[in-house]
């Protein structure tokens, strides 16, 4: 039986399995649409709430006190949630964790906090910024009083002249991590196609498997034909999703089209090869294999940041080896290397990891299948 003949019928049989095609093709697009509609294009719902702060005014009046109060008033509502109160009340609320910090408005502004976390670090950064700006104004007033107006305008305009970019020079959208993880999840969803293909080749699970088992076609040839067809179908699925993310959701995936294709190629291969390996375990029923497939795709995608965008970074800080053996994290990181970090060596390492994973899965699948023997078909 020729390989083209085998590949033709494998293709027709696969695309007619509507349930598996839904999970491999339609569901990632639906999930991406929900991301886009729910979170919007931009910060993906990670807006930080205003920091709760108390303001204690010193009794003495001074220009520094009035300037600092004006500075806090400008931040009130967006960055800070300020409330003026007596020192005793403020300290009590700080101890009860009802506020994040206390600003003292006097000749020299001060900050009191009860712990050192992100919120307190932001408050300290705001105070440091004010003090630096005040020092600039003081220096300008002493040495160049005629430039006081220009210096004040420059300080007010600083936000308009700064732009958050990545080290590669591209604008960094905080929500892009969710879509990188989404594409990785879609690539790994090829596991459903691989499971179905292997179950269709096992005589104890399907009539089609019984017919295939009695053919003289070498098992390695059957595996390779199935793998090529499933890989091609899944690659098209992932490329369609990538196009949707780029052109409909307007997410910047970088301008390296060849890099995108290469990552999607290996991502599709690893998804299908894991499915073939799982489907090759003959003593497991189809429902159990699908259950393992669902767990595998969702758990690896969760670790890669699909549900919580910063999860991959947390794992990298505490146990980086997990990110090296998690195919979803490797795929997501490959997109980061290409679109954000512009790190060619790191991307090459990730692609090599995926290639090794794929080779191991296909080799193990052949080893498992070739040892199977049936007393009766």
mmCIF file of C-alpha atoms in Angstrom:
data_model
loop_
_atom_site.group_PDB
_atom_site.id
_atom_site.type_symbol
_atom_site.label_atom_id
_atom_site.label_comp_id
_atom_site.label_asym_id
_atom_site.label_seq_id
_atom_site.Cartn_x
_atom_site.Cartn_y
_atom_site.Cartn_z
ATOM 1 C CA UNK A 1 0.000 0.000 0.000
ATOM 2 C CA UNK A 2 1.561 3.309 -1.129
ATOM 3 C CA UNK A 3 2.321 6.079 1.328
ATOM 4 C CA UNK A 4 0.267 8.615 -0.626
ATOM 5 C CA UNK A 5 -2.739 6.312 -0.442
ATOM 6 C CA UNK A 6 -2.302 5.904 3.315
ATOM 7 C CA UNK A 7 -1.848 9.639 3.797
ATOM 8 C CA UNK A 8 -4.924 10.462 1.716
ATOM 9 C CA UNK A 9 -7.262 8.304 3.779
ATOM 10 C CA UNK A 10 -5.643 9.343 7.030
ATOM 11 C CA UNK A 11 -6.339 12.968 6.108
ATOM 12 C CA UNK A 12 -9.977 12.315 5.201
ATOM 13 C CA UNK A 13 -10.568 10.244 8.298
ATOM 14 C CA UNK A 14 -8.995 12.868 10.593
ATOM 15 C CA UNK A 15 -10.875 15.918 9.315
ATOM 16 C CA UNK A 16 -14.161 13.997 9.564
ATOM 17 C CA UNK A 17 -13.662 13.499 13.308
ATOM 18 C CA UNK A 18 -15.540 16.661 14.244
ATOM 19 C CA UNK A 19 -15.092 16.389 17.993
ATOM 20 C CA UNK A 20 -11.306 16.203 17.808
ATOM 21 C CA UNK A 21 -11.122 18.928 15.162
ATOM 22 C CA UNK A 22 -13.211 21.162 17.408
ATOM 23 C CA UNK A 23 -10.734 20.860 20.297
ATOM 24 C CA UNK A 24 -7.696 21.143 18.046
ATOM 25 C CA UNK A 25 -8.937 23.974 15.817
ATOM 26 C CA UNK A 26 -12.101 25.769 16.938
ATOM 27 C CA UNK A 27 -11.739 25.814 20.717
ATOM 28 C CA UNK A 28 -8.422 27.762 20.847
ATOM 29 C CA UNK A 29 -9.935 30.424 18.578
ATOM 30 C CA UNK A 30 -13.034 30.634 20.786
ATOM 31 C CA UNK A 31 -10.839 30.877 23.875
ATOM 32 C CA UNK A 32 -8.762 33.630 22.279
ATOM 33 C CA UNK A 33 -11.931 35.525 21.371
ATOM 34 C CA UNK A 34 -13.087 35.327 24.982
ATOM 35 C CA UNK A 35 -9.701 36.672 26.098
ATOM 36 C CA UNK A 36 -9.979 39.574 23.689
ATOM 37 C CA UNK A 37 -13.615 40.414 24.503
ATOM 38 C CA UNK A 38 -13.250 40.008 28.271
ATOM 39 C CA UNK A 39 -9.931 41.737 28.814
ATOM 40 C CA UNK A 40 -9.673 43.991 25.797
ATOM 41 C CA UNK A 41 -6.600 44.833 23.781
ATOM 42 C CA UNK A 42 -3.997 46.181 26.170
ATOM 43 C CA UNK A 43 -3.453 45.432 29.796
ATOM 44 C CA UNK A 44 -5.547 42.210 29.787
ATOM 45 C CA UNK A 45 -7.262 43.046 33.054
ATOM 46 C CA UNK A 46 -4.100 43.547 35.080
ATOM 47 C CA UNK A 47 -4.809 47.177 36.065
ATOM 48 C CA UNK A 48 -3.535 47.861 39.572
ATOM 49 C CA UNK A 49 -5.890 49.355 42.123
ATOM 50 C CA UNK A 50 -5.046 52.719 43.669
ATOM 51 C CA UNK A 51 -2.744 52.374 46.680
ATOM 52 C CA UNK A 52 -4.339 53.186 50.033
ATOM 53 C CA UNK A 53 -2.347 55.889 51.825
ATOM 54 C CA UNK A 54 -2.769 58.241 54.757
ATOM 55 C CA UNK A 55 -1.470 61.829 54.732
ATOM 56 C CA UNK A 56 -0.373 63.369 58.014
ATOM 57 C CA UNK A 57 0.242 67.136 57.872
ATOM 58 C CA UNK A 58 2.944 68.623 60.039
ATOM 59 C CA UNK A 59 1.925 71.676 62.076
ATOM 60 C CA UNK A 60 4.477 74.017 60.539
ATOM 61 C CA UNK A 61 3.719 75.683 57.217
ATOM 62 C CA UNK A 62 6.330 75.690 54.473
ATOM 63 C CA UNK A 63 6.633 75.770 50.701
ATOM 64 C CA UNK A 64 7.853 72.172 50.741
ATOM 65 C CA UNK A 65 4.739 71.053 52.564
ATOM 66 C CA UNK A 66 2.387 72.776 50.123
ATOM 67 C CA UNK A 67 4.278 71.455 47.092
ATOM 68 C CA UNK A 68 4.193 67.884 48.379
ATOM 69 C CA UNK A 69 0.462 68.085 49.136
ATOM 70 C CA UNK A 70 -0.113 69.350 45.603
ATOM 71 C CA UNK A 71 1.946 66.421 44.266
ATOM 72 C CA UNK A 72 -0.158 63.910 46.206
ATOM 73 C CA UNK A 73 -3.374 65.598 45.083
ATOM 74 C CA UNK A 74 -2.400 65.102 41.438
ATOM 75 C CA UNK A 75 -1.920 61.363 42.054
ATOM 76 C CA UNK A 76 -5.102 60.956 44.099
ATOM 77 C CA UNK A 77 -7.670 58.758 42.385
ATOM 78 C CA UNK A 78 -5.503 57.137 39.713
ATOM 79 C CA UNK A 79 -2.377 55.992 41.526
ATOM 80 C CA UNK A 80 -3.141 56.767 45.149
ATOM 81 C CA UNK A 81 -6.195 56.744 47.366
ATOM 82 C CA UNK A 82 -5.243 59.353 49.946
ATOM 83 C CA UNK A 83 -6.964 60.359 53.177
ATOM 84 C CA UNK A 84 -5.823 63.008 55.609
ATOM 85 C CA UNK A 85 -5.838 61.920 59.261
ATOM 86 C CA UNK A 86 -4.072 62.297 62.556
ATOM 87 C CA UNK A 87 -0.840 60.388 63.109
ATOM 88 C CA UNK A 88 -2.283 58.137 65.819
ATOM 89 C CA UNK A 89 -5.183 57.040 63.610
ATOM 90 C CA UNK A 90 -2.880 56.543 60.625
ATOM 91 C CA UNK A 91 -0.494 54.323 62.606
ATOM 92 C CA UNK A 92 -3.405 52.228 63.851
ATOM 93 C CA UNK A 93 -4.702 51.697 60.311
ATOM 94 C CA UNK A 94 -1.197 50.884 59.074
ATOM 95 C CA UNK A 95 -0.809 48.253 61.788
ATOM 96 C CA UNK A 96 -4.211 46.773 60.878
ATOM 97 C CA UNK A 97 -3.146 46.642 57.201
ATOM 98 C CA UNK A 98 -5.977 48.976 56.187
ATOM 99 C CA UNK A 99 -3.543 51.289 54.393
ATOM 100 C CA UNK A 100 -0.298 50.645 52.514
ATOM 101 C CA UNK A 101 1.700 53.571 53.898
ATOM 102 C CA UNK A 102 1.735 56.983 55.579
ATOM 103 C CA UNK A 103 3.027 60.133 53.920
ATOM 104 C CA UNK A 104 4.161 62.920 56.257
ATOM 105 C CA UNK A 105 3.793 66.354 54.659
ATOM 106 C CA UNK A 106 6.202 68.813 56.228
ATOM 107 C CA UNK A 107 9.341 70.742 55.371
ATOM 108 C CA UNK A 108 10.885 67.397 54.318
ATOM 109 C CA UNK A 109 8.347 64.768 53.162
ATOM 110 C CA UNK A 110 8.629 61.305 54.724
ATOM 111 C CA UNK A 111 7.105 57.861 54.267
ATOM 112 C CA UNK A 112 6.313 55.200 56.872
ATOM 113 C CA UNK A 113 5.430 51.616 55.914
ATOM 114 C CA UNK A 114 4.888 48.403 57.879
ATOM 115 C CA UNK A 115 6.273 45.897 55.355
ATOM 116 C CA UNK A 116 8.295 45.720 52.167
ATOM 117 C CA UNK A 117 6.181 44.501 49.277
ATOM 118 C CA UNK A 118 5.339 45.782 45.813
ATOM 119 C CA UNK A 119 2.866 48.416 47.044
ATOM 120 C CA UNK A 120 5.329 49.860 49.544
ATOM 121 C CA UNK A 121 8.096 49.872 46.940
ATOM 122 C CA UNK A 122 5.846 51.876 44.620
ATOM 123 C CA UNK A 123 5.145 54.407 47.370
ATOM 124 C CA UNK A 124 8.877 54.778 48.025
ATOM 125 C CA UNK A 125 9.514 55.222 44.300
ATOM 126 C CA UNK A 126 6.891 57.990 44.173
ATOM 127 C CA UNK A 127 8.513 59.762 47.119
ATOM 128 C CA UNK A 128 11.974 59.412 45.556
ATOM 129 C CA UNK A 129 10.644 60.819 42.275
ATOM 130 C CA UNK A 130 9.165 63.821 44.049
ATOM 131 C CA UNK A 131 12.387 64.469 45.950
ATOM 132 C CA UNK A 132 14.502 64.269 42.803
ATOM 133 C CA UNK A 133 12.156 66.633 40.972
ATOM 134 C CA UNK A 134 12.194 69.027 43.930
ATOM 135 C CA UNK A 135 15.984 68.971 43.900
ATOM 136 C CA UNK A 136 16.014 69.730 40.177
ATOM 137 C CA UNK A 137 13.701 72.692 40.699
ATOM 138 C CA UNK A 138 15.765 73.969 43.594
ATOM 139 C CA UNK A 139 18.977 73.754 41.580
ATOM 140 C CA UNK A 140 17.334 75.486 38.633
ATOM 141 C CA UNK A 141 16.088 78.258 40.930
ATOM 142 C CA UNK A 142 19.513 78.828 42.453
ATOM 143 C CA UNK A 143 21.632 78.693 39.298
ATOM 144 C CA UNK A 144 19.233 79.551 36.470
ATOM 145 C CA UNK A 145 16.111 81.268 37.825
ATOM 146 C CA UNK A 146 15.122 82.308 34.324
ATOM 147 C CA UNK A 147 14.712 78.602 33.425
ATOM 148 C CA UNK A 148 12.316 77.745 36.254
ATOM 149 C CA UNK A 149 9.270 77.737 33.976
ATOM 150 C CA UNK A 150 10.908 75.476 31.387
ATOM 151 C CA UNK A 151 12.074 73.051 34.097
ATOM 152 C CA UNK A 152 8.567 72.811 35.558
ATOM 153 C CA UNK A 153 7.083 72.175 32.102
ATOM 154 C CA UNK A 154 9.673 69.461 31.423
ATOM 155 C CA UNK A 155 8.818 67.662 34.642
ATOM 156 C CA UNK A 156 5.100 67.782 33.880
ATOM 157 C CA UNK A 157 5.641 66.419 30.380
ATOM 158 C CA UNK A 158 7.862 63.454 31.296
ATOM 159 C CA UNK A 159 5.086 60.839 30.857
ATOM 160 C CA UNK A 160 4.449 61.972 27.300
ATOM 161 C CA UNK A 161 8.102 61.555 26.342
ATOM 162 C CA UNK A 162 8.547 58.018 27.700
ATOM 163 C CA UNK A 163 7.408 54.799 26.116
ATOM 164 C CA UNK A 164 7.563 51.240 27.430
ATOM 165 C CA UNK A 165 9.536 49.100 25.005
ATOM 166 C CA UNK A 166 11.235 45.752 25.095
ATOM 167 C CA UNK A 167 14.990 45.285 24.885
ATOM 168 C CA UNK A 168 14.481 44.543 21.216
ATOM 169 C CA UNK A 169 12.960 47.952 20.630
ATOM 170 C CA UNK A 170 9.351 46.827 20.208
ATOM 171 C CA UNK A 171 6.403 48.074 22.227
ATOM 172 C CA UNK A 172 5.725 45.680 25.113
ATOM 173 C CA UNK A 173 2.041 44.849 25.620
ATOM 174 C CA UNK A 174 1.597 43.171 29.037
ATOM 175 C CA UNK A 175 -1.311 41.087 27.705
ATOM 176 C CA UNK A 176 0.743 39.415 25.010
ATOM 177 C CA UNK A 177 1.836 36.673 27.430
ATOM 178 C CA UNK A 178 -1.713 35.264 27.460
ATOM 179 C CA UNK A 179 -1.744 34.956 23.695
ATOM 180 C CA UNK A 180 1.704 33.367 23.569
ATOM 181 C CA UNK A 181 0.410 30.754 26.026
ATOM 182 C CA UNK A 182 -2.773 30.410 23.962
ATOM 183 C CA UNK A 183 -0.821 29.568 20.796
ATOM 184 C CA UNK A 184 1.245 27.065 22.797
ATOM 185 C CA UNK A 185 -1.973 25.501 24.098
ATOM 186 C CA UNK A 186 -3.356 25.292 20.558
ATOM 187 C CA UNK A 187 -0.197 23.573 19.330
ATOM 188 C CA UNK A 188 -0.377 21.000 22.120
ATOM 189 C CA UNK A 189 -4.048 20.396 21.304
ATOM 190 C CA UNK A 190 -2.766 18.264 18.451
ATOM 191 C CA UNK A 191 -2.611 15.608 21.168
ATOM 192 C CA UNK A 192 -6.286 14.828 20.462
ATOM 193 C CA UNK A 193 -5.548 14.081 16.820
ATOM 194 C CA UNK A 194 -2.647 11.832 17.784
ATOM 195 C CA UNK A 195 -4.707 9.908 20.337
ATOM 196 C CA UNK A 196 -7.534 9.316 17.843
ATOM 197 C CA UNK A 197 -5.117 8.173 15.155
ATOM 198 C CA UNK A 198 -3.453 5.603 17.426
ATOM 199 C CA UNK A 199 -6.758 4.301 18.737
ATOM 200 C CA UNK A 200 -7.882 3.821 15.143
ATOM 201 C CA UNK A 201 -4.812 1.637 14.647
ATOM 202 C CA UNK A 202 -5.436 -0.674 17.603
ATOM 203 C CA UNK A 203 -7.599 -3.746 16.879
ATOM 204 C CA UNK A 204 -8.830 -4.004 20.456
ATOM 205 C CA UNK A 205 -10.299 -0.482 20.251
ATOM 206 C CA UNK A 206 -11.715 -0.159 16.709
ATOM 207 C CA UNK A 207 -12.686 -2.133 13.636
ATOM 208 C CA UNK A 208 -10.414 0.074 11.541
ATOM 209 C CA UNK A 209 -7.549 -0.935 13.796
ATOM 210 C CA UNK A 210 -8.340 -4.614 13.221
ATOM 211 C CA UNK A 211 -8.172 -4.146 9.440
ATOM 212 C CA UNK A 212 -4.892 -2.224 9.715
ATOM 213 C CA UNK A 213 -3.360 -4.848 11.974
ATOM 214 C CA UNK A 214 -3.701 -7.658 9.416
ATOM 215 C CA UNK A 215 -2.139 -5.650 6.589
ATOM 216 C CA UNK A 216 1.495 -6.401 5.693
ATOM 217 C CA UNK A 217 2.353 -2.682 5.934
ATOM 218 C CA UNK A 218 5.227 -2.053 8.329
ATOM 219 C CA UNK A 219 4.137 -0.411 11.575
ATOM 220 C CA UNK A 220 6.801 2.265 11.369
ATOM 221 C CA UNK A 221 5.421 3.220 7.948
ATOM 222 C CA UNK A 222 1.911 3.484 9.405
ATOM 223 C CA UNK A 223 3.156 5.671 12.256
ATOM 224 C CA UNK A 224 5.127 7.969 9.963
ATOM 225 C CA UNK A 225 2.234 8.391 7.510
ATOM 226 C CA UNK A 226 -0.151 9.210 10.346
ATOM 227 C CA UNK A 227 2.357 11.581 11.902
ATOM 228 C CA UNK A 228 2.962 13.522 8.665
ATOM 229 C CA UNK A 229 -0.764 13.940 7.966
ATOM 230 C CA UNK A 230 -1.662 14.872 11.534
ATOM 231 C CA UNK A 231 1.276 17.248 11.734
ATOM 232 C CA UNK A 232 0.184 18.981 8.523
ATOM 233 C CA UNK A 233 -3.404 19.365 9.745
ATOM 234 C CA UNK A 234 -2.338 20.652 13.156
ATOM 235 C CA UNK A 235 0.181 23.051 11.623
ATOM 236 C CA UNK A 236 -2.608 24.597 9.537
ATOM 237 C CA UNK A 237 -4.763 24.846 12.692
ATOM 238 C CA UNK A 238 -2.022 26.681 14.601
ATOM 239 C CA UNK A 239 -1.195 28.995 11.703
ATOM 240 C CA UNK A 240 -4.865 29.982 11.391
ATOM 241 C CA UNK A 241 -4.977 30.802 15.116
ATOM 242 C CA UNK A 242 -1.731 32.778 14.804
ATOM 243 C CA UNK A 243 -3.259 34.793 11.969
ATOM 244 C CA UNK A 244 -6.368 35.472 14.049
ATOM 245 C CA UNK A 245 -4.267 36.644 17.010
ATOM 246 C CA UNK A 246 -2.138 38.869 14.797
ATOM 247 C CA UNK A 247 -4.679 40.404 12.423
ATOM 248 C CA UNK A 248 -8.022 40.211 14.250
ATOM 249 C CA UNK A 249 -6.848 40.665 17.846
ATOM 250 C CA UNK A 250 -4.038 43.043 16.759
ATOM 251 C CA UNK A 251 -1.397 41.432 18.970
ATOM 252 C CA UNK A 252 2.168 42.192 17.927
ATOM 253 C CA UNK A 253 3.930 38.849 17.469
ATOM 254 C CA UNK A 254 7.017 40.411 15.950
ATOM 255 C CA UNK A 255 7.996 40.754 12.323
ATOM 256 C CA UNK A 256 9.972 37.499 12.026
ATOM 257 C CA UNK A 257 7.588 35.477 9.861
ATOM 258 C CA UNK A 258 10.127 32.673 9.358
ATOM 259 C CA UNK A 259 10.555 32.419 13.132
ATOM 260 C CA UNK A 260 6.788 32.218 13.661
ATOM 261 C CA UNK A 261 6.490 29.424 11.087
ATOM 262 C CA UNK A 262 9.402 27.489 12.611
ATOM 263 C CA UNK A 263 7.999 27.716 16.146
ATOM 264 C CA UNK A 264 4.551 26.653 14.953
ATOM 265 C CA UNK A 265 6.080 23.756 13.021
ATOM 266 C CA UNK A 266 7.818 22.338 16.053
ATOM 267 C CA UNK A 267 4.860 23.138 18.298
ATOM 268 C CA UNK A 268 2.525 21.186 16.033
ATOM 269 C CA UNK A 269 4.989 18.289 15.919
ATOM 270 C CA UNK A 270 5.321 18.040 19.694
ATOM 271 C CA UNK A 271 1.545 18.175 20.191
ATOM 272 C CA UNK A 272 0.871 15.386 17.704
ATOM 273 C CA UNK A 273 3.818 13.239 18.861
ATOM 274 C CA UNK A 274 2.705 13.373 22.515
ATOM 275 C CA UNK A 275 -0.778 12.344 21.366
ATOM 276 C CA UNK A 276 0.624 9.417 19.385
ATOM 277 C CA UNK A 277 2.665 8.282 22.387
ATOM 278 C CA UNK A 278 -0.339 8.474 24.719
ATOM 279 C CA UNK A 279 -2.590 6.774 22.167
ATOM 280 C CA UNK A 280 -0.077 3.920 21.755
ATOM 281 C CA UNK A 281 -0.752 2.637 25.268
ATOM 282 C CA UNK A 282 -3.135 -0.129 24.292
ATOM 283 C CA UNK A 283 -4.443 -1.121 27.733
ATOM 284 C CA UNK A 284 -6.017 2.314 28.302
ATOM 285 C CA UNK A 285 -9.507 2.958 26.978
ATOM 286 C CA UNK A 286 -10.205 5.857 24.629
ATOM 287 C CA UNK A 287 -12.019 7.917 27.268
ATOM 288 C CA UNK A 288 -9.130 7.638 29.695
ATOM 289 C CA UNK A 289 -6.631 8.667 27.037
ATOM 290 C CA UNK A 290 -8.680 11.739 26.173
ATOM 291 C CA UNK A 291 -8.871 12.555 29.872
ATOM 292 C CA UNK A 292 -5.096 12.398 30.155
ATOM 293 C CA UNK A 293 -4.860 14.574 27.048
ATOM 294 C CA UNK A 294 -7.159 17.226 28.530
ATOM 295 C CA UNK A 295 -5.171 17.246 31.768
ATOM 296 C CA UNK A 296 -1.855 17.468 29.913
ATOM 297 C CA UNK A 297 -2.839 20.382 27.689
ATOM 298 C CA UNK A 298 -4.554 22.419 30.414
ATOM 299 C CA UNK A 299 -1.922 21.816 33.109
ATOM 300 C CA UNK A 300 1.054 22.616 30.888
ATOM 301 C CA UNK A 301 -0.749 25.691 29.516
ATOM 302 C CA UNK A 302 -1.528 26.827 33.064
ATOM 303 C CA UNK A 303 2.155 26.583 33.987
ATOM 304 C CA UNK A 304 2.954 28.571 30.834
ATOM 305 C CA UNK A 305 0.647 31.433 31.848
ATOM 306 C CA UNK A 306 -2.643 30.750 30.052
ATOM 307 C CA UNK A 307 -4.761 31.347 33.183
ATOM 308 C CA UNK A 308 -2.321 33.493 35.168
ATOM 309 C CA UNK A 309 0.002 35.560 33.016
ATOM 310 C CA UNK A 310 2.898 35.724 35.485
ATOM 311 C CA UNK A 311 2.959 32.003 36.309
ATOM 312 C CA UNK A 312 5.867 31.185 33.989
ATOM 313 C CA UNK A 313 7.976 33.945 35.522
ATOM 314 C CA UNK A 314 7.240 32.724 39.054
ATOM 315 C CA UNK A 315 8.299 29.204 38.105
ATOM 316 C CA UNK A 316 11.440 30.567 36.430
ATOM 317 C CA UNK A 317 12.433 32.237 39.696
ATOM 318 C CA UNK A 318 11.784 29.221 41.928
ATOM 319 C CA UNK A 319 12.168 26.075 39.822
ATOM 320 C CA UNK A 320 13.349 26.870 36.270
ATOM 321 C CA UNK A 321 13.772 23.205 35.313
ATOM 322 C CA UNK A 322 9.961 22.948 35.062
ATOM 323 C CA UNK A 323 9.972 25.547 32.301
ATOM 324 C CA UNK A 324 12.626 23.542 30.425
ATOM 325 C CA UNK A 325 10.600 20.317 30.359
ATOM 326 C CA UNK A 326 7.159 21.900 29.920
ATOM 327 C CA UNK A 327 6.540 22.064 26.140
ATOM 328 C CA UNK A 328 3.936 24.831 26.516
ATOM 329 C CA UNK A 329 6.387 26.993 28.474
ATOM 330 C CA UNK A 330 9.145 26.307 25.937
ATOM 331 C CA UNK A 331 6.839 27.317 23.079
ATOM 332 C CA UNK A 332 5.679 30.456 24.879
ATOM 333 C CA UNK A 333 9.264 31.389 25.701
ATOM 334 C CA UNK A 334 10.238 30.907 22.060
ATOM 335 C CA UNK A 335 7.710 33.560 21.072
ATOM 336 C CA UNK A 336 9.102 35.866 23.742
ATOM 337 C CA UNK A 337 12.627 35.341 22.433
ATOM 338 C CA UNK A 338 11.541 36.211 18.921
ATOM 339 C CA UNK A 339 9.033 39.028 19.496
ATOM 340 C CA UNK A 340 10.217 40.641 22.739
ATOM 341 C CA UNK A 341 13.730 39.706 23.826
ATOM 342 C CA UNK A 342 15.309 39.279 20.370
ATOM 343 C CA UNK A 343 17.432 36.495 21.896
ATOM 344 C CA UNK A 344 18.501 34.158 19.090
ATOM 345 C CA UNK A 345 20.601 31.800 21.231
ATOM 346 C CA UNK A 346 17.803 31.253 23.735
ATOM 347 C CA UNK A 347 15.293 30.658 20.965
ATOM 348 C CA UNK A 348 17.645 28.117 19.355
ATOM 349 C CA UNK A 349 17.922 26.278 22.669
ATOM 350 C CA UNK A 350 14.127 26.144 22.966
ATOM 351 C CA UNK A 351 13.697 24.785 19.452
ATOM 352 C CA UNK A 352 16.301 22.095 20.101
ATOM 353 C CA UNK A 353 14.433 21.077 23.270
ATOM 354 C CA UNK A 354 11.196 20.746 21.291
ATOM 355 C CA UNK A 355 12.911 18.721 18.556
ATOM 356 C CA UNK A 356 14.361 16.303 21.123
ATOM 357 C CA UNK A 357 10.961 15.943 22.826
ATOM 358 C CA UNK A 358 9.335 15.148 19.498
ATOM 359 C CA UNK A 359 11.978 12.566 18.541
ATOM 360 C CA UNK A 360 11.704 10.864 21.939
ATOM 361 C CA UNK A 361 7.899 10.658 21.727
ATOM 362 C CA UNK A 362 7.862 9.236 18.178
ATOM 363 C CA UNK A 363 10.621 6.738 19.003
ATOM 364 C CA UNK A 364 8.856 5.612 22.169
ATOM 365 C CA UNK A 365 5.576 5.252 20.247
ATOM 366 C CA UNK A 366 7.177 2.947 17.694
ATOM 367 C CA UNK A 367 8.821 0.928 20.469
ATOM 368 C CA UNK A 368 5.477 0.446 22.223
ATOM 369 C CA UNK A 369 3.486 -0.408 19.098
ATOM 370 C CA UNK A 370 5.988 -2.847 17.594
ATOM 371 C CA UNK A 371 5.908 -4.981 20.750
ATOM 372 C CA UNK A 372 2.130 -5.399 20.709
ATOM 373 C CA UNK A 373 0.801 -8.839 19.888
ATOM 374 C CA UNK A 374 -2.811 -10.043 19.743
ATOM 375 C CA UNK A 375 -4.013 -13.610 20.216
ATOM 376 C CA UNK A 376 -7.145 -13.024 18.177
ATOM 377 C CA UNK A 377 -8.503 -10.256 15.964
#
